[in-house]
Tab-separated table of C-alpha atoms in Angstrom:
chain	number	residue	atom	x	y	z
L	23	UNK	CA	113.403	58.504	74.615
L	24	UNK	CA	115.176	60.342	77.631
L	25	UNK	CA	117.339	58.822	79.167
L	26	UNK	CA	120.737	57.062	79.850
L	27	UNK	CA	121.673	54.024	77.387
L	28	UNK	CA	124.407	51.577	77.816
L	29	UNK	CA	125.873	48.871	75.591
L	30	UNK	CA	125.917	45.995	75.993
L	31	UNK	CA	123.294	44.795	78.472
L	32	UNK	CA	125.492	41.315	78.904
L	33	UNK	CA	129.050	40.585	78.230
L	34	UNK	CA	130.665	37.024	78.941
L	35	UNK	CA	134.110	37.214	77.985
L	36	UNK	CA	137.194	35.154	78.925
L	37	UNK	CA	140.091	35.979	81.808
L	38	UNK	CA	142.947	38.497	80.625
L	39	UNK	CA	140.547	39.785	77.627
L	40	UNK	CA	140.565	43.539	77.477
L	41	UNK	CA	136.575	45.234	76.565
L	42	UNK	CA	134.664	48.381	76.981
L	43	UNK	CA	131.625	49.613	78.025
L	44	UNK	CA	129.823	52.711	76.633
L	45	UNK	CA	127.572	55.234	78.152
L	46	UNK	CA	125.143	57.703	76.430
L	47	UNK	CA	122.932	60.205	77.892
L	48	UNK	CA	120.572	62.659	76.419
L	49	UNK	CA	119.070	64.720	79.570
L	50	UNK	CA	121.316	67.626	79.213
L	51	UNK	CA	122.987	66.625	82.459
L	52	UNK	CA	126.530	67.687	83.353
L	53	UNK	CA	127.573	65.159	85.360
L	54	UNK	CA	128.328	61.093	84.884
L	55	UNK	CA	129.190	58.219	86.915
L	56	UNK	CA	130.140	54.639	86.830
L	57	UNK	CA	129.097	52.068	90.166
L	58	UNK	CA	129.657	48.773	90.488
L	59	UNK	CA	127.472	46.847	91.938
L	60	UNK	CA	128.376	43.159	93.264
L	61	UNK	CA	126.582	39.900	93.786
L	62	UNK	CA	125.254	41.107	97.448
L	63	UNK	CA	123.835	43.941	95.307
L	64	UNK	CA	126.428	46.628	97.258
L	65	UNK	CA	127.106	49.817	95.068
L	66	UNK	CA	130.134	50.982	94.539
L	67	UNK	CA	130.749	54.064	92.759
L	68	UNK	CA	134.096	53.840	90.746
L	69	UNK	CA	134.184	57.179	88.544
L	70	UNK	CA	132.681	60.412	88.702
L	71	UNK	CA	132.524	63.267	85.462
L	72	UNK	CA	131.774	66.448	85.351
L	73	UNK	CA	131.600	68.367	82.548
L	74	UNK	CA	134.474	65.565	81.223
L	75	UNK	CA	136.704	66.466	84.038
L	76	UNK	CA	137.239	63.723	86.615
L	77	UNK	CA	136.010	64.802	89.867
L	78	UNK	CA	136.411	61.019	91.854
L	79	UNK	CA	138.203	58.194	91.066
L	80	UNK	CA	137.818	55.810	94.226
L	81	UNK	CA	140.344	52.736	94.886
L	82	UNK	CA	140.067	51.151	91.518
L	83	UNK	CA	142.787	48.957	89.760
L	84	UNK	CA	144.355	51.336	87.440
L	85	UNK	CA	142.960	48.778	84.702
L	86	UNK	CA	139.751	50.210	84.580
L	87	UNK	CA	140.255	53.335	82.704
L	88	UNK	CA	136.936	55.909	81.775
L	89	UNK	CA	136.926	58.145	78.764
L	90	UNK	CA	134.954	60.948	78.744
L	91	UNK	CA	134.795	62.265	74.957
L	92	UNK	CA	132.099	65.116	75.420
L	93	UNK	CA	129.437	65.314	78.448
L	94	UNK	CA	127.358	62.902	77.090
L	95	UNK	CA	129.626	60.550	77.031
L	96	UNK	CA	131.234	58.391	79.805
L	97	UNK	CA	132.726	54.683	78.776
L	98	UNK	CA	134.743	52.776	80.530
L	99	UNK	CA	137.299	50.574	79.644
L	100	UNK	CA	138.558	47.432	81.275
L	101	UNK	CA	142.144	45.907	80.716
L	102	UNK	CA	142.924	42.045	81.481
L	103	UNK	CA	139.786	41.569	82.594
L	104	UNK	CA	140.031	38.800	86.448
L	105	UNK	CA	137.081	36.640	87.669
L	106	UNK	CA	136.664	39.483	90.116
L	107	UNK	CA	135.771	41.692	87.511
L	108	UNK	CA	132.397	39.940	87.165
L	109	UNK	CA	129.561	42.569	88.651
L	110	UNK	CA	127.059	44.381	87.298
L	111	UNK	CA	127.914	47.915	86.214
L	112	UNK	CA	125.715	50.616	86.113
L	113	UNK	CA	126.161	54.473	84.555
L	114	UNK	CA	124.550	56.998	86.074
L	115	UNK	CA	124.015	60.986	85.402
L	116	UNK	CA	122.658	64.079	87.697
L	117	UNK	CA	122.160	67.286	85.986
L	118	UNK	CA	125.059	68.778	88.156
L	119	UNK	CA	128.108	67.949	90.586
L	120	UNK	CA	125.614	68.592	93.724
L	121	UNK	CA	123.074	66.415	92.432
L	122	UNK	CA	120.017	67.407	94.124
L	123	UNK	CA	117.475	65.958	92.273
L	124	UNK	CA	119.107	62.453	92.367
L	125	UNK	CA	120.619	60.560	89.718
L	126	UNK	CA	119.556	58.575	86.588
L	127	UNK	CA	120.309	55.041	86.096
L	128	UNK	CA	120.830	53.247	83.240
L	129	UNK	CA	119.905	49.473	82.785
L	130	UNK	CA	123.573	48.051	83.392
L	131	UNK	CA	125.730	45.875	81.661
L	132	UNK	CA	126.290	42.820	83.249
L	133	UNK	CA	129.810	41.724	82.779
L	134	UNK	CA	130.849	37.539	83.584
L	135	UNK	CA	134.462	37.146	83.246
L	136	UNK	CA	135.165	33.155	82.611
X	14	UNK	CA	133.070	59.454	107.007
X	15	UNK	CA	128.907	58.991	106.488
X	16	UNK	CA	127.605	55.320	107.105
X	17	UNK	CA	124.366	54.633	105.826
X	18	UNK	CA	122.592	51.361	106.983
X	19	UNK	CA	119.171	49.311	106.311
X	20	UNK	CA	118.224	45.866	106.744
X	21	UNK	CA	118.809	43.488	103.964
X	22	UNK	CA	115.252	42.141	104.286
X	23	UNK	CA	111.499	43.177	105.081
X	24	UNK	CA	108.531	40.924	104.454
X	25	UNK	CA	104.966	42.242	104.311
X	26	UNK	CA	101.592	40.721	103.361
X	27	UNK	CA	100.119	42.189	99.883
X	28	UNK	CA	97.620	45.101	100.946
X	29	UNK	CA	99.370	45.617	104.283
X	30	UNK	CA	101.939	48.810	104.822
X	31	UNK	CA	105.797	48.764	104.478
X	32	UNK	CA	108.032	50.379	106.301
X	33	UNK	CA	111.810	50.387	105.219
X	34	UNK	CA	114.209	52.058	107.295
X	35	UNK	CA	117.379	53.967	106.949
X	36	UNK	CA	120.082	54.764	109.728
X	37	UNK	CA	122.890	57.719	108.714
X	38	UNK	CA	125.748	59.100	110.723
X	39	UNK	CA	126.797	62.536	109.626
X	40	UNK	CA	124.242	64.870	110.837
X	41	UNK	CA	124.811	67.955	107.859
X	42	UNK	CA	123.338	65.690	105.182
X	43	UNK	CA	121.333	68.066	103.376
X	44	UNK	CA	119.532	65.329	100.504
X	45	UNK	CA	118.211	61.667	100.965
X	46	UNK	CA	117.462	59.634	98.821
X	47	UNK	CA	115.080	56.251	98.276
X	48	UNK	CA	115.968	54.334	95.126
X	49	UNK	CA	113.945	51.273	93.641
X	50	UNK	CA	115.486	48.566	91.909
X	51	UNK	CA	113.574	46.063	90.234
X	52	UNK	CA	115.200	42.338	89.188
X	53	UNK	CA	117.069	42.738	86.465
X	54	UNK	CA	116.730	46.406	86.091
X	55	UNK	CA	118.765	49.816	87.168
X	56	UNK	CA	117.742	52.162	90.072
X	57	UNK	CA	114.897	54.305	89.522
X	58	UNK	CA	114.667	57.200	92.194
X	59	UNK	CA	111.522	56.869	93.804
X	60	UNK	CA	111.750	60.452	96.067
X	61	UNK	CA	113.890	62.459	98.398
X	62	UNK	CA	113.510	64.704	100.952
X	63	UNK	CA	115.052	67.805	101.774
X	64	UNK	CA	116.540	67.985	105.531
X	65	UNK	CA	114.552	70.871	106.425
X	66	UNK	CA	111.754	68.378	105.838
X	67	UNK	CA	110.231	66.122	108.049
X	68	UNK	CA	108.261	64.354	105.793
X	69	UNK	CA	107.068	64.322	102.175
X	70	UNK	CA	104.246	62.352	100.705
X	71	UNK	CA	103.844	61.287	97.383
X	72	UNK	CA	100.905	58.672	96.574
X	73	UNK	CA	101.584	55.586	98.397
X	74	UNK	CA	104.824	56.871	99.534
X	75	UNK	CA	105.620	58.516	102.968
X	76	UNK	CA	109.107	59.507	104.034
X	77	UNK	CA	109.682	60.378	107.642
X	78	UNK	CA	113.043	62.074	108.202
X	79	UNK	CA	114.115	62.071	111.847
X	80	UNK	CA	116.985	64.131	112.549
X	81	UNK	CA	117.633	64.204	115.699
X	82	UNK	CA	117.848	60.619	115.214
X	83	UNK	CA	119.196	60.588	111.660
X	84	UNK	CA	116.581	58.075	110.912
X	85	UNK	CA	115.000	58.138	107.461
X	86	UNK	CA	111.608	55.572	106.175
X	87	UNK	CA	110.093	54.592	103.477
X	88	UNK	CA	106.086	53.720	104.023
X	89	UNK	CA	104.525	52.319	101.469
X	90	UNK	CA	100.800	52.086	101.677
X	91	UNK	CA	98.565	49.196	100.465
X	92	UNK	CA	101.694	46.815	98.871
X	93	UNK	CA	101.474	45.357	96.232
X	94	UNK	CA	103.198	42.511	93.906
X	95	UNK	CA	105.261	44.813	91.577
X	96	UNK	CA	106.481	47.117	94.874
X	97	UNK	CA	108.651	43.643	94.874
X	98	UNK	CA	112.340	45.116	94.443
X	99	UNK	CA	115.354	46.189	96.291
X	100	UNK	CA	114.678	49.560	98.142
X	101	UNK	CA	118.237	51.653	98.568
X	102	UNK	CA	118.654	54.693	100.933
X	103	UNK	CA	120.960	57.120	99.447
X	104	UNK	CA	122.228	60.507	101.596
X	105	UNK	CA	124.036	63.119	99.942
X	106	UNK	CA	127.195	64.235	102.059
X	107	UNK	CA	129.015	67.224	103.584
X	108	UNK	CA	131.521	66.605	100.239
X	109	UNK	CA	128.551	66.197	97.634
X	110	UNK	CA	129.152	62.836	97.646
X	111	UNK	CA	126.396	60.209	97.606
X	112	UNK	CA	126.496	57.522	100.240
X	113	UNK	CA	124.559	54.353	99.789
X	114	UNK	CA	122.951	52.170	102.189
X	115	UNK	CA	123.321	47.985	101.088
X	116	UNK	CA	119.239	47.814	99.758
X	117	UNK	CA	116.201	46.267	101.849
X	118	UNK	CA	114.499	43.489	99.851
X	119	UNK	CA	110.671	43.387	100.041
X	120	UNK	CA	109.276	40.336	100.073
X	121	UNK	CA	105.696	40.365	99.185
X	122	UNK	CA	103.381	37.569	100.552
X	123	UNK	CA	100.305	36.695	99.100
């Protein structure tokens, strides 16, 4: 199937734990993104890729690190991990930087910090 | 910088129409955006509309762009159960950057 795949779909880890969340997509697109979204169901985005290059990096804690190993690839990993943390993040592509023909979502990974 | 706003609710009666609405500030937007989002699920881009548009129509969908008033809806015709979700108005900035209204919830009635 087409589309973008993340893993895993729920993670419940403990406070100060470090983890990682990986992104796959398979539409060719050039561009990749990481949002959080919170409890109120506000999105946030955190990261933008294009082409692996960082284009935007918006006020995140410097824990949160993405890794962009080819251009179908965007993970993201999360150093010492605060109840904060806890959101549902979601990894998105668009076949280029100007992204007129909108975005594709994957299913998000759920993340509780405890 | 943009500001995108919706309400956070809308109820309708099953069979009735919807209308979810979508204010914007920055009046060189050239894409927007309405995303659905299901419980449980990501964001599935329902349709956009170009700004030289002032409306598109896709099925049960109507978008109405209004740019003099930078006022963008979402009709949907003849509601039913599963259009239950969170309906997010997305515009695509001056910078390329996508700006995201909070999501209208519709609340189906029987």
């Amino acid at each position: 199937d087409t589309a973008v795949s993340q893993t895993p779909k729920y993670l419940v880890t403990q406070m100060g734990n470090d983890k990682s969340i990986k992104c796959e997509q398979n539409l060719g697109h050039d561009t990749m993104y990481w949002y959080k979204q919170d409890s109120k169901k506000f999105l946030k985005i955190m990261f933008s890729y294009n082409n692996k290059e960082l284009i935007i990096n918006e006020t995140v804690p410097n824990r949160f690190s993405p890794k962009s190993p080819d251009k179908a690839h965007l993970n993201l990993h999360i150093n010492s991990l605060e109840l904060g943390d806890s959101a549902v993040y979601f990894c998105a592509s668009s076949q280029e930087l100007s992204q007129h023909y909108g975005y594709t979502f994957g299913s998000g990974t759920r993340l509780t910090v405890v | 910088g943009e500001d995108v706003e919706q309400s956070l609710f809308l109820s309708v009666r099953e069979g009735d129409s919807s209308v979810i609405n979508c204010t914007y500030t920055d009046s060189s937007s050239t894409y927007l955006y309405w995303y659905k989002q299901e419980p449980g699920a990501g964001l599935q881009l329902l349709t956009y509309i170009f700004s030289n548009m002032d409306m598109k129509q896709d099925q049960r969908l109507t978008v109405l762009l209004n740019k003099k008033d930078k006022h963008l809806s979402l009709r949907i015709a003849d509601t039913q159960t599963g259009d239950s979700a969170i309906y997010f108005c997305a515009v695509l900035d001056s910078n390329y950057q996508l700006i995201w209204g909070a999501g209208t919830k519709l609340i189906i009635k029987p």
